[in-house]
CSV table of C-alpha atoms in Angstrom, one decimal:
chain,number,residue,atom,x,y,z
A,113,MET,CA,-6.7,-11.5,10.3
A,114,HIS,CA,-4.9,-11.5,6.9
A,115,ALA,CA,-3.7,-14.5,5.7
A,116,ILE,CA,-1.3,-14.2,2.3
A,117,VAL,CA,-1.0,-17.1,0.5
A,118,CYS,CA,1.6,-18.0,-2.2
A,119,ILE,CA,0.8,-19.9,-5.1
A,120,LYS,CA,2.5,-20.9,-8.7
A,121,GLN,CA,0.9,-21.4,-11.9
A,122,VAL,CA,2.3,-24.8,-13.2
A,123,PRO,CA,2.5,-27.3,-16.4
A,124,ASP,CA,0.3,-30.6,-16.0
A,125,THR,CA,3.2,-32.8,-15.4
A,126,THR,CA,1.0,-35.9,-16.8
A,127,GLU,CA,1.2,-34.1,-20.0
A,128,VAL,CA,5.1,-32.9,-20.0
A,129,LYS,CA,7.8,-33.9,-22.1
A,130,ILE,CA,11.5,-33.2,-22.3
A,131,ASN,CA,13.5,-32.7,-25.8
A,132,PRO,CA,15.9,-35.1,-25.9
A,133,GLU,CA,18.2,-32.5,-27.4
A,134,THR,CA,18.4,-29.7,-25.3
A,135,GLY,CA,17.2,-31.5,-22.2
A,136,THR,CA,14.9,-29.0,-21.5
A,137,LEU,CA,10.8,-29.4,-20.5
A,138,ILE,CA,8.6,-29.0,-23.7
A,139,ARG,CA,6.0,-26.2,-22.3
A,140,GLU,CA,4.6,-25.6,-25.6
A,141,GLY,CA,0.6,-27.0,-25.7
A,142,VAL,CA,1.1,-28.4,-22.4
A,143,PRO,CA,-1.7,-26.9,-19.9
A,144,SER,CA,-1.1,-25.3,-16.7
A,145,ILE,CA,-2.9,-26.0,-13.8
A,146,VAL,CA,-2.6,-24.5,-10.2
A,147,ASN,CA,0.1,-26.1,-8.3
A,148,PRO,CA,-1.4,-28.9,-6.5
A,149,TRP,CA,0.4,-28.5,-3.3
A,150,ASP,CA,-0.8,-24.7,-3.3
A,151,THR,CA,-4.5,-25.8,-3.6
A,152,TYR,CA,-4.4,-27.0,0.0
A,153,ALA,CA,-2.8,-23.4,1.5
A,154,ILE,CA,-5.6,-21.9,-0.5
A,155,GLU,CA,-8.3,-24.1,1.3
A,156,GLU,CA,-6.8,-23.7,4.7
A,157,ALA,CA,-6.5,-19.8,4.0
A,158,ILE,CA,-10.6,-19.5,3.8
A,159,ARG,CA,-10.8,-21.5,6.6
A,160,LEU,CA,-9.1,-20.0,8.8
A,161,LYS,CA,-11.3,-16.5,7.5
A,162,GLU,CA,-14.4,-18.4,7.6
A,163,LYS,CA,-13.7,-19.1,11.2
A,164,PHE,CA,-12.4,-15.9,12.5
A,165,GLY,CA,-13.2,-13.5,9.9
A,166,GLY,CA,-10.5,-11.4,7.9
A,167,LYS,CA,-9.4,-11.4,4.2
A,168,VAL,CA,-7.0,-13.7,2.2
A,169,THR,CA,-4.7,-12.3,-0.2
A,170,VAL,CA,-3.2,-14.7,-2.8
A,171,ILE,CA,0.1,-13.7,-4.6
A,172,SER,CA,2.2,-15.5,-7.3
A,173,MET,CA,5.0,-14.6,-10.0
A,174,GLY,CA,4.8,-15.5,-13.1
A,175,PRO,CA,3.9,-14.7,-17.3
A,176,PRO,CA,0.7,-12.7,-17.5
A,177,GLN,CA,-1.7,-16.2,-18.3
A,178,ALA,CA,-0.4,-17.2,-14.1
A,179,LYS,CA,-3.9,-14.7,-13.8
A,180,GLU,CA,-5.9,-17.8,-14.6
A,181,ALA,CA,-4.3,-19.4,-11.3
A,182,LEU,CA,-4.9,-16.5,-9.4
A,183,LYS,CA,-8.6,-16.4,-10.5
A,184,GLU,CA,-9.2,-20.0,-9.4
A,185,ALA,CA,-8.0,-19.4,-6.2
A,186,VAL,CA,-10.2,-16.3,-6.2
A,187,SER,CA,-13.0,-18.5,-7.2
A,188,MET,CA,-12.5,-20.5,-4.4
A,189,GLY,CA,-12.8,-17.7,-2.0
A,190,CYS,CA,-9.6,-15.6,-1.5
A,191,ASP,CA,-10.7,-11.9,-1.5
A,192,GLU,CA,-7.5,-10.0,-3.5
A,193,ALA,CA,-5.5,-11.1,-5.8
A,194,ILE,CA,-2.1,-9.9,-6.4
A,195,LEU,CA,0.0,-11.0,-10.0
A,196,LEU,CA,4.2,-10.5,-10.0
A,197,SER,CA,5.5,-10.2,-13.6
A,198,ASP,CA,8.3,-8.3,-15.3
A,199,ARG,CA,10.6,-9.6,-17.9
A,200,ALA,CA,13.0,-9.0,-15.3
A,201,PHE,CA,12.2,-11.7,-12.9
A,202,ALA,CA,12.5,-14.0,-15.8
A,203,GLY,CA,14.8,-16.8,-14.9
A,204,SER,CA,14.7,-16.7,-11.0
A,205,ASP,CA,15.8,-19.6,-9.3
A,206,THR,CA,14.1,-20.3,-5.6
A,207,TRP,CA,16.4,-18.0,-4.3
A,208,ALA,CA,15.5,-15.0,-6.7
A,209,THR,CA,11.7,-16.0,-6.4
A,210,ALA,CA,11.2,-15.7,-2.2
A,211,TYR,CA,13.3,-12.8,-2.5
A,212,THR,CA,10.6,-11.0,-5.1
A,213,LEU,CA,7.7,-12.2,-3.0
A,214,SER,CA,9.1,-11.4,0.0
A,215,ARG,CA,9.5,-8.1,-1.6
A,216,ALA,CA,6.1,-8.0,-2.7
A,217,ILE,CA,4.9,-9.1,0.7
A,218,ARG,CA,6.5,-6.3,2.3
A,219,LYS,CA,4.5,-4.0,-0.1
A,220,ILE,CA,1.2,-5.7,1.1
A,221,GLY,CA,1.9,-4.8,4.6
A,222,ASP,CA,0.4,-6.2,7.8
A,223,PHE,CA,-0.5,-9.9,7.5
A,224,ASP,CA,-1.0,-12.4,10.1
A,225,ILE,CA,0.0,-16.0,8.7
A,226,ILE,CA,1.6,-16.7,5.3
A,227,LEU,CA,0.4,-20.8,3.7
A,228,CYS,CA,2.3,-22.2,1.0
A,229,GLY,CA,1.9,-25.4,-0.9
A,230,LYS,CA,5.2,-27.7,0.6
A,231,GLN,CA,6.8,-27.6,-2.9
A,232,ALA,CA,5.7,-27.1,-6.6
A,233,ILE,CA,5.5,-30.3,-8.8
A,234,ASP,CA,8.0,-28.7,-11.5
A,235,GLY,CA,10.2,-28.2,-9.3
A,236,ASP,CA,10.0,-30.3,-6.6
A,237,THR,CA,12.9,-28.0,-4.3
A,238,GLY,CA,10.6,-27.1,-0.9
A,239,GLN,CA,12.7,-24.5,-0.8
A,240,VAL,CA,10.4,-21.0,-2.1
A,241,GLY,CA,8.4,-21.0,1.4
A,242,PRO,CA,11.3,-21.6,4.3
A,243,GLY,CA,13.2,-19.0,1.7
A,244,ILE,CA,10.0,-16.0,1.7
A,245,ALA,CA,10.6,-16.9,5.4
A,246,ARG,CA,14.2,-16.5,6.0
A,247,GLN,CA,13.5,-13.2,3.9
A,248,LEU,CA,11.4,-12.2,6.1
A,249,ARG,CA,12.6,-12.8,9.5
A,250,LEU,CA,9.6,-15.1,10.3
A,251,ASN,CA,9.4,-18.5,12.1
A,252,GLN,CA,8.9,-21.2,9.4
A,253,LEU,CA,6.8,-24.3,10.1
A,254,THR,CA,6.9,-26.8,7.3
A,255,ASN,CA,5.0,-30.1,6.4
A,256,VAL,CA,1.9,-29.2,8.0
A,257,ILE,CA,-0.5,-31.3,8.3
A,258,LYS,CA,-2.8,-29.8,10.8
A,259,ILE,CA,-3.4,-26.5,13.0
A,260,ARG,CA,-4.3,-27.7,15.9
A,261,GLU,CA,-4.9,-24.1,17.7
A,262,ILE,CA,-4.2,-20.5,16.6
A,263,ASP,CA,-5.1,-17.8,18.1
A,264,PHE,CA,-4.9,-13.7,16.6
A,265,GLU,CA,-5.3,-12.2,19.9
A,266,ARG,CA,-2.8,-14.2,21.7
A,267,ARG,CA,-0.4,-14.6,18.6
A,268,ASP,CA,0.6,-18.2,18.9
A,269,VAL,CA,0.0,-21.2,16.4
A,270,VAL,CA,0.2,-24.3,17.4
A,271,VAL,CA,0.9,-26.9,14.6
A,272,GLU,CA,1.4,-30.9,13.7
A,273,ARG,CA,4.1,-31.0,11.6
A,274,LEU,CA,4.6,-34.5,9.4
A,275,LEU,CA,8.1,-36.2,9.8
A,276,GLU,CA,9.3,-39.5,8.1
A,277,GLU,CA,8.7,-41.1,11.1
A,278,GLY,CA,5.8,-39.7,12.7
A,279,LEU,CA,4.5,-36.2,14.0
A,280,GLU,CA,5.7,-33.4,15.6
A,281,VAL,CA,3.6,-30.6,17.7
A,282,VAL,CA,5.4,-27.2,17.5
A,283,ARG,CA,4.5,-24.0,18.8
A,284,SER,CA,5.1,-20.5,17.0
A,285,ARG,CA,4.8,-17.0,17.3
A,286,LEU,CA,2.5,-15.3,14.8
A,287,PRO,CA,3.0,-14.1,12.3
A,288,ALA,CA,4.6,-16.7,11.3
A,289,LEU,CA,4.9,-19.2,7.4
A,290,LEU,CA,3.5,-22.6,6.9
A,291,THR,CA,3.8,-24.6,4.5
A,292,VAL,CA,1.2,-27.3,4.2
A,293,VAL,CA,0.9,-30.9,3.2
A,294,LYS,CA,-1.6,-33.3,1.5
A,295,GLY,CA,-3.9,-34.5,4.2
A,296,ILE,CA,-4.3,-31.0,5.9
A,297,ASN,CA,-7.6,-30.7,4.2
A,298,GLU,CA,-10.0,-31.2,1.5
A,299,PRO,CA,-9.7,-28.4,-1.3
A,300,ARG,CA,-13.0,-27.0,-2.2
A,301,TYR,CA,-14.2,-27.0,-5.9
A,302,PRO,CA,-15.1,-23.5,-6.7
A,303,THR,CA,-18.3,-21.6,-6.9
A,304,PHE,CA,-20.5,-20.6,-9.7
A,305,ALA,CA,-20.7,-16.9,-7.8
A,306,GLY,CA,-16.8,-17.3,-7.1
A,307,ILE,CA,-16.6,-18.2,-10.7
A,308,ARG,CA,-18.5,-14.9,-11.9
A,309,ARG,CA,-16.8,-12.5,-9.1
A,310,ALA,CA,-13.4,-13.8,-10.7
A,311,ALA,CA,-14.2,-13.6,-14.2
A,312,ARG,CA,-15.1,-9.8,-13.6
A,313,MET,CA,-11.7,-9.3,-11.2
A,314,GLU,CA,-9.1,-7.0,-12.6
A,315,ILE,CA,-6.0,-8.4,-11.3
A,316,PRO,CA,-3.4,-6.0,-10.7
A,317,VAL,CA,-0.1,-6.4,-12.0
A,318,TRP,CA,3.7,-5.8,-10.1
A,319,THR,CA,6.5,-5.0,-11.8
A,320,ALA,CA,10.1,-4.6,-10.1
A,321,GLU,CA,9.6,-1.0,-10.3
A,322,ASP,CA,6.6,-1.6,-8.3
A,323,LEU,CA,8.4,-3.3,-4.9
A,324,PRO,CA,9.8,-0.5,-2.8
A,325,GLY,CA,13.7,-0.7,-1.9
A,326,VAL,CA,14.1,-4.0,-4.5
A,327,ASP,CA,17.6,-4.6,-5.4
A,328,ARG,CA,17.4,-5.6,-8.9
A,329,SER,CA,20.9,-7.4,-8.9
A,330,LEU,CA,19.0,-10.3,-7.1
A,331,LEU,CA,16.5,-10.2,-9.6
A,332,GLY,CA,15.4,-12.9,-12.1
A,333,LEU,CA,18.9,-14.8,-13.5
A,334,GLU,CA,21.0,-12.4,-12.5
A,335,GLY,CA,19.9,-12.6,-8.9
A,336,SER,CA,20.0,-16.6,-9.2
A,337,PRO,CA,23.0,-18.1,-7.5
A,338,THR,CA,22.0,-21.5,-8.8
A,339,ARG,CA,21.6,-22.4,-12.6
A,340,VAL,CA,19.9,-26.1,-14.2
A,341,VAL,CA,22.2,-27.6,-16.5
A,342,LYS,CA,20.4,-30.3,-17.5
A,343,VAL,CA,16.7,-31.8,-17.4
A,344,PHE,CA,16.1,-35.3,-18.4
A,345,SER,CA,14.1,-38.8,-17.9
A,346,PRO,CA,16.2,-41.4,-16.4
A,347,PRO,CA,17.3,-44.5,-18.3
A,348,PRO,CA,14.5,-47.2,-18.7
A,349,ARG,CA,15.2,-50.1,-16.1
A,350,SER,CA,16.3,-53.2,-17.9
A,351,GLY,CA,15.4,-56.3,-16.2
A,352,ARG,CA,13.9,-59.7,-16.7
A,353,CYS,CA,12.0,-62.1,-14.4
A,354,GLU,CA,12.0,-65.6,-14.1
A,355,ILE,CA,9.2,-67.7,-12.6
A,356,ILE,CA,10.0,-70.5,-10.1
A,357,GLN,CA,8.1,-74.3,-11.2
A,358,GLY,CA,8.4,-76.9,-8.7
A,359,GLU,CA,6.7,-80.0,-7.8
A,360,SER,CA,5.4,-78.3,-4.6
A,361,VAL,CA,5.2,-75.1,-2.4
A,362,GLU,CA,8.0,-76.4,-0.7
A,363,ALA,CA,10.2,-77.0,-3.6
A,364,MET,CA,9.7,-73.7,-5.2
A,365,ALA,CA,10.6,-72.2,-1.6
A,366,GLU,CA,14.0,-74.0,-1.8
A,367,ALA,CA,14.9,-73.2,-5.4
A,368,LEU,CA,14.0,-69.9,-4.8
A,369,ALA,CA,16.3,-69.7,-1.5
A,370,GLU,CA,19.0,-71.0,-3.6
A,371,LYS,CA,18.5,-68.3,-6.0
A,372,LEU,CA,18.3,-65.3,-3.5
A,373,LEU,CA,22.0,-67.2,-2.0
A,374,ALA,CA,23.7,-67.2,-4.8
A,375,ALA,CA,22.8,-63.3,-6.1
A,376,LYS,CA,24.0,-62.9,-2.2
A,377,VAL,CA,20.7,-61.3,-1.5
A,378,ILE,CA,20.3,-62.9,1.6
């Protein structure tokens, strides 16, 4: 069994502020973390390895400091890690990111399953996982909250997908790509042995030159069909609160009903 997990290092959104003049995120001095959704993908891959044997490869695209996110995944139990880092990748939108990651996965070779978090907390698009599946022509199972069955010899998987008003059970052939949601598991903490192993690990860095058959016109900002025009916080809501007084509950209820009728709420 070979599972590949795609992760992203993101700014801690509790610390992020927006430049009011440029409308862009102020990343300087903001701590970076592993995208929380991706930790569920890491945990699920490690559980598959513990049950069936095999290995877990974790990959990420980002600046050199994204190695820290990969080392955290290794300290949790992943076996191998690869960083995609190149100035040519800068400015990638979700399409270009999915393209780049898919070329790296093609280079890695044989795999049985790809796991991704549902979305990243900095962009919230949820497009990269499905984009990778499209590039690799794989079945995609999104919003997975449970892997019911998986058989690597029979080459199929049965999952529960979280819908807005219920669950959907889906069977798919392997290899497939799954995006997972909170609730599928409880991510483990890194072990001391894992932290020591991660600290000693030399993580390979792949550039555009290392990706066979890559079309450089599809990388980075040049290869991105979308542009972020502006990022901004919504204006604060202006509202008021009125406390209804009355001699009895019935009187207050009647007064409330009259106000709701006047406001055409009911």
